[in-house]
């Protein structure tokens, strides 16, 4: 079976690891592709940082800092201190020495003219990930946060320096109008037997993938059922500040509201099915009435076992909605 997952960042990394764990335990051959958000990416000290990709890469390679959710395990920060002293990197954005190795290699390849897709391929082949990562686009679409005072700043500054605390009126991906989906992303969507929307931040991780011109059409035309997993449990985010992002765009921080935000595929939206946590079972009826086949299962991913079971639940719903 070909499984294609849309998302990026920590929640996506845990979910993809769960799908891989499920596949490894299934006793059959499966192919897993991930269409990864690149709108978190930004330039620091002349280096291209790619957080949503690197969280996936490091987690799947088993070299991630599982506590922080980003960066490498066993890190040191000698170079980061020097960069802050030289003033070429903000002191509030920590770049570990091993992590900088990735950013330097990525930037070197980009400066040689390699595409982001080629960079993903080269970074991924160092480890046996068991999963293929594709950027949603090879074009730069950095998310800018539109502030209430009329200014706009890069998403990373808003998120890390200000902890999403600056009043904002919206988000936009710079250059999105002229961005194109990668062949890898389009192929992974067109050839999938199942498409899964990871429990990532719907606004700044899944949203920018969907915003790439042609991506929504590719998903609408895909023969595969599309099933999403709520990143909101009991009205609270599992981690991160998705609730802040959701409120800025006028979406309530609830499993039901996020499903409605994505929309029912039969009504021109994204979803055939939606998984909510058992505490949100009351969302099943209203969402089913709007064309989104919803199921309540335990959503917390605490370890490989619970993540694999969540993957199995998502795949089971996908096979049911297909019928
Ligand atoms: N998140 C932080 O909260 N503080 C940091 O200093 C930080 C550094 C960092 C460096 C590389 C990288 O790939 C990610 C990093 N992140 C940091 C996480 C990053 O801001 C993510 O984009 C967000 O967590 C949202 O996905």
Short mmCIF file of C-alpha atoms and ligand atoms in Angstrom, two decimals:
data_model
loop_
_atom_site.label_atom_id
_atom_site.label_comp_id
_atom_site.label_asym_id
_atom_site.label_seq_id
_atom_site.Cartn_x
_atom_site.Cartn_y
_atom_site.Cartn_z
CA UNK A 1 0.00 0.00 0.00
CA UNK A 2 1.18 3.55 -0.78
CA UNK A 3 0.52 5.92 2.11
CA UNK A 4 1.05 9.66 1.62
CA UNK A 5 1.08 11.97 4.62
CA UNK A 6 0.71 15.77 4.53
CA UNK A 7 2.20 17.94 7.30
CA UNK A 8 5.40 18.95 9.03
CA UNK A 9 6.99 19.48 12.43
CA UNK A 10 6.86 17.56 15.66
CA UNK A 11 3.29 16.24 15.55
CA UNK A 12 3.85 15.04 12.03
CA UNK A 13 7.15 13.40 12.97
CA UNK A 14 5.47 11.40 15.72
CA UNK A 15 2.60 10.41 13.45
CA UNK A 16 4.86 9.41 10.55
CA UNK A 17 6.98 7.34 12.95
CA UNK A 18 3.75 5.62 14.00
CA UNK A 19 2.76 4.87 10.40
CA UNK A 20 6.27 3.49 9.78
CA UNK A 21 6.01 1.38 12.96
CA UNK A 22 2.64 0.05 11.79
CA UNK A 23 4.06 -0.75 8.33
CA UNK A 24 7.04 -2.57 9.81
CA UNK A 25 4.73 -4.66 11.98
CA UNK A 26 2.28 -5.43 9.16
CA UNK A 27 4.46 -8.07 7.52
CA UNK A 28 3.78 -6.52 4.11
CA UNK A 29 5.62 -4.06 1.88
CA UNK A 30 4.33 -0.49 2.12
CA UNK A 31 5.64 2.80 0.73
CA UNK A 32 5.33 5.92 2.87
CA UNK A 33 5.76 9.40 1.40
CA UNK A 34 5.46 12.70 3.26
CA UNK A 35 4.62 16.03 1.60
CA UNK A 36 6.43 18.41 3.94
CA UNK A 37 5.68 22.04 4.79
CA UNK A 38 8.50 24.42 3.85
CA UNK A 39 6.89 27.69 4.95
CA UNK A 40 8.53 27.49 8.40
CA UNK A 41 11.91 27.77 6.69
CA UNK A 42 14.10 30.86 6.99
CA UNK A 43 17.57 32.28 6.49
CA UNK A 44 19.87 32.72 9.50
CA UNK A 45 23.53 33.74 9.12
CA UNK A 46 23.25 32.98 5.42
CA UNK A 47 22.10 29.42 6.17
CA UNK A 48 18.75 27.93 5.15
CA UNK A 49 16.97 26.51 8.21
CA UNK A 50 14.11 24.06 7.56
CA UNK A 51 12.43 23.22 10.90
CA UNK A 52 9.39 21.21 9.74
CA UNK A 53 11.61 19.07 7.52
CA UNK A 54 14.45 18.69 10.00
CA UNK A 55 12.09 17.62 12.83
CA UNK A 56 10.92 14.81 10.54
CA UNK A 57 14.40 13.92 9.29
CA UNK A 58 15.96 13.74 12.74
CA UNK A 59 13.03 11.89 14.35
CA UNK A 60 12.88 9.27 11.57
CA UNK A 61 16.68 8.90 11.74
CA UNK A 62 16.49 8.50 15.52
CA UNK A 63 18.93 11.36 16.13
CA UNK A 64 16.43 13.95 17.33
CA UNK A 65 16.20 15.79 20.63
CA UNK A 66 12.90 14.16 21.65
CA UNK A 67 12.34 16.58 24.55
CA UNK A 68 12.61 19.79 22.55
CA UNK A 69 11.02 18.28 19.43
CA UNK A 70 13.57 19.99 17.20
CA UNK A 71 17.32 19.84 16.68
CA UNK A 72 19.73 16.99 17.27
CA UNK A 73 20.24 14.80 20.29
CA UNK A 74 23.43 15.27 22.30
CA UNK A 75 23.88 18.84 21.08
CA UNK A 76 26.42 21.50 21.97
CA UNK A 77 26.01 25.19 21.16
CA UNK A 78 29.53 26.55 20.77
CA UNK A 79 29.07 27.95 17.26
CA UNK A 80 25.63 29.39 18.11
CA UNK A 81 27.27 31.47 20.86
CA UNK A 82 29.81 32.79 18.38
CA UNK A 83 27.09 33.68 15.86
CA UNK A 84 25.22 35.62 18.56
CA UNK A 85 28.49 37.40 19.47
CA UNK A 86 29.07 38.33 15.83
CA UNK A 87 25.41 39.39 15.68
CA UNK A 88 24.65 37.35 12.57
CA UNK A 89 22.13 35.12 14.36
CA UNK A 90 19.47 36.12 16.92
CA UNK A 91 20.39 34.92 20.39
CA UNK A 92 16.78 33.71 20.84
CA UNK A 93 17.13 31.14 18.02
CA UNK A 94 19.34 28.29 19.19
CA UNK A 95 21.34 26.50 16.50
CA UNK A 96 23.19 23.44 17.80
CA UNK A 97 26.58 22.51 16.39
CA UNK A 98 25.36 19.22 14.86
CA UNK A 99 22.23 20.97 13.56
CA UNK A 100 24.43 23.61 11.94
CA UNK A 101 26.14 20.80 10.05
CA UNK A 102 22.80 20.08 8.37
CA UNK A 103 22.18 23.76 7.61
CA UNK A 104 25.68 24.21 6.14
CA UNK A 105 25.34 21.09 3.93
CA UNK A 106 21.84 22.14 2.80
CA UNK A 107 22.97 25.67 2.01
CA UNK A 108 26.05 24.43 0.16
CA UNK A 109 23.88 22.27 -2.09
CA UNK A 110 21.37 25.09 -2.63
CA UNK A 111 24.25 27.41 -3.60
CA UNK A 112 25.35 24.78 -6.15
CA UNK A 113 21.88 25.17 -7.67
CA UNK A 114 20.32 21.98 -6.29
CA UNK A 115 16.58 22.06 -5.67
CA UNK A 116 15.09 21.67 -2.21
CA UNK A 117 13.81 18.28 -3.43
CA UNK A 118 17.39 17.24 -4.22
CA UNK A 119 18.56 18.52 -0.85
CA UNK A 120 15.85 16.42 0.89
CA UNK A 121 17.01 13.39 -1.07
CA UNK A 122 20.67 13.89 -0.14
CA UNK A 123 19.96 14.57 3.53
CA UNK A 124 17.62 11.57 3.75
CA UNK A 125 19.94 9.06 2.14
CA UNK A 126 22.41 9.34 5.02
CA UNK A 127 20.00 7.34 7.20
CA UNK A 128 17.59 4.49 6.49
CA UNK A 129 14.43 6.55 7.11
CA UNK A 130 12.00 4.03 5.59
CA UNK A 131 10.04 7.07 4.41
CA UNK A 132 10.46 9.48 1.46
CA UNK A 133 10.23 13.19 2.27
CA UNK A 134 9.13 15.64 -0.44
CA UNK A 135 8.97 19.42 -0.06
CA UNK A 136 5.54 20.75 -0.99
CA UNK A 137 7.33 23.17 -3.30
CA UNK A 138 10.93 23.93 -4.28
CA UNK A 139 10.11 27.64 -4.24
CA UNK A 140 10.57 29.80 -1.12
CA UNK A 141 7.18 30.49 0.53
CA UNK A 142 8.22 31.67 4.01
CA UNK A 143 5.26 32.42 6.30
CA UNK A 144 5.00 36.07 7.33
CA UNK A 145 2.85 37.01 10.31
CA UNK A 146 0.79 40.17 9.76
CA UNK A 147 0.86 42.11 13.02
CA UNK A 148 -1.93 44.24 14.45
CA UNK A 149 0.39 47.28 14.20
CA UNK A 150 0.53 46.84 10.42
CA UNK A 151 4.06 45.45 10.34
CA UNK A 152 4.85 41.87 9.40
CA UNK A 153 7.60 39.57 10.66
CA UNK A 154 8.86 36.11 9.78
CA UNK A 155 6.90 33.31 11.41
CA UNK A 156 10.00 32.08 13.26
CA UNK A 157 10.52 35.46 14.95
CA UNK A 158 6.85 35.60 15.97
CA UNK A 159 6.87 31.98 17.16
CA UNK A 160 10.25 31.72 18.90
CA UNK A 161 11.18 35.25 19.95
CA UNK A 162 7.66 36.37 20.83
CA UNK A 163 6.12 32.93 21.63
CA UNK A 164 3.18 33.90 19.38
CA UNK A 165 2.52 36.72 21.86
CA UNK A 166 2.45 39.65 19.42
CA UNK A 167 -1.09 40.53 18.35
CA UNK A 168 -1.50 39.38 14.76
CA UNK A 169 -4.24 39.63 12.15
CA UNK A 170 -3.19 36.89 9.74
CA UNK A 171 -0.59 34.78 8.03
CA UNK A 172 0.59 34.76 4.46
CA UNK A 173 3.18 32.71 2.60
CA UNK A 174 5.48 35.09 0.76
CA UNK A 175 5.75 34.21 -2.94
CA UNK A 176 2.98 31.60 -2.79
CA UNK A 177 1.35 32.94 -5.96
CA UNK A 178 4.30 31.84 -8.10
CA UNK A 179 5.12 28.64 -6.22
CA UNK A 180 4.70 25.25 -7.88
CA UNK A 181 4.14 21.87 -6.26
CA UNK A 182 7.09 19.51 -6.59
CA UNK A 183 6.82 16.48 -8.85
CA UNK A 184 7.55 14.35 -5.81
CA UNK A 185 4.58 15.80 -3.94
CA UNK A 186 2.21 15.51 -6.91
CA UNK A 187 3.32 11.94 -7.60
CA UNK A 188 2.95 10.92 -3.96
CA UNK A 189 -0.61 12.31 -3.94
CA UNK A 190 -1.70 10.91 -7.31
CA UNK A 191 -0.33 7.41 -6.66
CA UNK A 192 -1.38 7.10 -3.01
CA UNK A 193 -3.77 4.40 -1.85
CA UNK A 194 -4.41 6.53 1.23
CA UNK A 195 -3.69 10.20 1.99
CA UNK A 196 -3.39 11.14 5.67
CA UNK A 197 -3.37 14.69 7.06
CA UNK A 198 -1.02 14.61 10.07
CA UNK A 199 -2.00 16.21 13.41
CA UNK A 200 0.19 19.21 12.55
CA UNK A 201 -0.64 22.88 13.03
CA UNK A 202 -3.52 23.36 10.57
CA UNK A 203 -2.59 27.01 9.90
CA UNK A 204 1.21 27.17 9.66
CA UNK A 205 2.14 23.57 8.80
CA UNK A 206 -0.75 21.99 6.82
CA UNK A 207 -2.20 25.26 5.51
CA UNK A 208 0.88 26.36 3.54
CA UNK A 209 1.10 22.95 1.83
CA UNK A 210 -2.53 23.27 0.71
CA UNK A 211 -1.91 26.88 -0.37
CA UNK A 212 0.67 25.92 -3.02
CA UNK A 213 -1.14 26.53 -6.33
CA UNK A 214 -2.34 23.21 -7.75
CA UNK A 215 -2.03 21.28 -4.47
CA UNK A 216 -5.70 21.42 -3.53
CA UNK A 217 -6.68 20.33 -7.04
CA UNK A 218 -4.20 17.44 -6.88
CA UNK A 219 -5.73 16.32 -3.58
CA UNK A 220 -9.30 16.71 -4.85
CA UNK A 221 -8.45 14.62 -7.94
CA UNK A 222 -6.55 11.95 -6.00
CA UNK A 223 -8.21 8.51 -6.22
CA UNK A 224 -7.24 7.82 -2.58
CA UNK A 225 -9.46 8.54 0.42
CA UNK A 226 -8.21 11.46 2.52
CA UNK A 227 -8.31 11.10 6.31
CA UNK A 228 -7.09 13.66 8.81
CA UNK A 229 -6.11 13.37 12.48
CA UNK A 230 -7.06 16.13 14.88
CA UNK A 231 -4.16 17.89 16.63
CA UNK A 232 -6.64 19.33 19.12
CA UNK A 233 -7.85 17.14 22.00
CA UNK A 234 -10.59 18.31 24.33
CA UNK A 235 -10.29 21.88 23.08
CA UNK A 236 -6.57 22.04 23.77
CA UNK A 237 -3.59 21.68 21.47
CA UNK A 238 -1.40 18.65 22.02
CA UNK A 239 1.70 20.86 21.79
CA UNK A 240 2.77 24.13 20.24
CA UNK A 241 0.54 27.15 19.82
CA UNK A 242 -1.93 26.03 17.14
CA UNK A 243 -4.77 27.45 19.26
CA UNK A 244 -3.25 30.93 18.93
CA UNK A 245 -2.88 30.48 15.17
CA UNK A 246 -6.43 29.18 14.85
CA UNK A 247 -7.93 32.09 16.79
CA UNK A 248 -6.08 34.59 14.55
CA UNK A 249 -7.85 33.14 11.50
CA UNK A 250 -11.16 32.90 13.34
CA UNK A 251 -11.29 29.14 13.84
CA UNK A 252 -12.24 27.76 17.24
CA UNK A 253 -9.63 25.48 18.82
CA UNK A 254 -11.72 22.32 18.67
CA UNK A 255 -11.48 19.04 16.79
CA UNK A 256 -14.81 19.79 15.10
CA UNK A 257 -13.87 23.32 14.05
CA UNK A 258 -10.57 22.22 12.52
CA UNK A 259 -12.37 19.53 10.48
CA UNK A 260 -14.82 22.17 9.23
CA UNK A 261 -11.87 24.43 8.46
CA UNK A 262 -10.42 21.69 6.22
CA UNK A 263 -13.90 21.01 4.82
CA UNK A 264 -15.70 17.94 3.56
CA UNK A 265 -14.26 16.60 0.30
CA UNK A 266 -17.78 16.09 -1.10
CA UNK A 267 -18.40 19.82 -0.60
CA UNK A 268 -15.17 20.98 -2.23
CA UNK A 269 -13.01 20.57 0.89
CA UNK A 270 -10.24 18.20 1.86
CA UNK A 271 -11.55 15.46 4.14
CA UNK A 272 -13.34 12.16 3.59
CA UNK A 273 -12.65 11.14 7.19
CA UNK A 274 -11.48 12.65 10.48
CA UNK A 275 -10.16 11.10 13.67
CA UNK A 276 -10.97 12.80 16.96
CA UNK A 277 -10.04 11.80 20.50
CA UNK A 278 -12.60 9.90 22.56
CA UNK A 279 -13.15 13.06 24.64
CA UNK A 280 -14.41 14.75 21.45
CA UNK A 281 -16.86 11.99 20.43
CA UNK A 282 -19.68 14.56 20.38
CA UNK A 283 -18.16 15.85 17.12
CA UNK A 284 -19.00 12.60 15.31
CA UNK A 285 -22.65 13.32 14.53
CA UNK A 286 -22.41 16.94 13.34
CA UNK A 287 -19.34 16.20 11.20
CA UNK A 288 -20.90 13.08 9.69
CA UNK A 289 -23.94 15.23 8.82
CA UNK A 290 -21.62 17.59 6.93
CA UNK A 291 -20.05 14.73 4.98
CA UNK A 292 -16.95 14.02 7.07
CA UNK A 293 -16.96 10.44 8.33
CA UNK A 294 -15.66 10.89 11.89
CA UNK A 295 -14.43 8.33 14.40
CA UNK A 296 -13.35 8.76 18.04
CA UNK A 297 -10.21 6.88 19.08
CA UNK A 298 -7.40 7.50 21.62
CA UNK A 299 -5.32 10.23 19.92
CA UNK A 300 -2.46 10.62 22.38
CA UNK A 301 0.81 9.39 20.85
CA UNK A 302 2.98 8.57 23.86
CA UNK A 303 5.31 6.01 22.32
CA UNK A 304 5.86 3.87 19.24
CA UNK A 305 3.04 1.54 20.24
CA UNK A 306 0.35 4.19 20.68
CA UNK A 307 1.55 5.99 17.53
CA UNK A 308 1.34 2.74 15.53
CA UNK A 309 -2.17 2.10 16.82
CA UNK A 310 -3.24 5.62 15.84
CA UNK A 311 -1.84 4.95 12.37
CA UNK A 312 -3.84 1.71 12.22
CA UNK A 313 -7.00 3.59 13.26
CA UNK A 314 -6.44 6.21 10.55
CA UNK A 315 -5.87 3.53 7.89
CA UNK A 316 -8.94 1.58 9.05
CA UNK A 317 -11.10 4.69 8.69
CA UNK A 318 -9.59 5.33 5.25
CA UNK A 319 -10.53 1.84 4.07
CA UNK A 320 -14.07 2.32 5.41
CA UNK A 321 -14.62 5.72 3.82
CA UNK A 322 -13.28 4.30 0.54
CA UNK A 323 -16.24 1.91 0.53
N1 LIG B 1 12.09 26.59 18.60
C1 LIG B 1 12.21 27.33 19.74
O1 LIG B 1 11.22 27.49 20.46
N2 LIG B 1 13.41 27.90 20.11
C2 LIG B 1 14.53 27.76 19.34
O2 LIG B 1 15.60 28.30 19.70
C3 LIG B 1 14.44 26.97 18.13
C4 LIG B 1 15.56 26.76 17.31
C5 LIG B 1 15.41 25.91 16.19
C6 LIG B 1 16.51 25.61 15.39
C7 LIG B 1 16.38 24.77 14.30
C8 LIG B 1 15.13 24.22 13.99
O3 LIG B 1 15.00 23.38 12.95
C9 LIG B 1 14.02 24.50 14.78
C10 LIG B 1 14.14 25.36 15.88
N3 LIG B 1 13.04 25.64 16.69
C11 LIG B 1 13.17 26.42 17.82
C12 LIG B 1 11.69 25.10 16.38
C13 LIG B 1 11.09 25.93 15.27
O4 LIG B 1 10.84 27.23 15.69
C14 LIG B 1 9.79 25.33 14.72
O5 LIG B 1 9.57 25.92 13.49
C15 LIG B 1 8.58 25.57 15.62
O6 LIG B 1 8.73 24.77 16.71
C16 LIG B 1 7.28 25.34 14.87
O7 LIG B 1 7.37 24.22 14.06
#
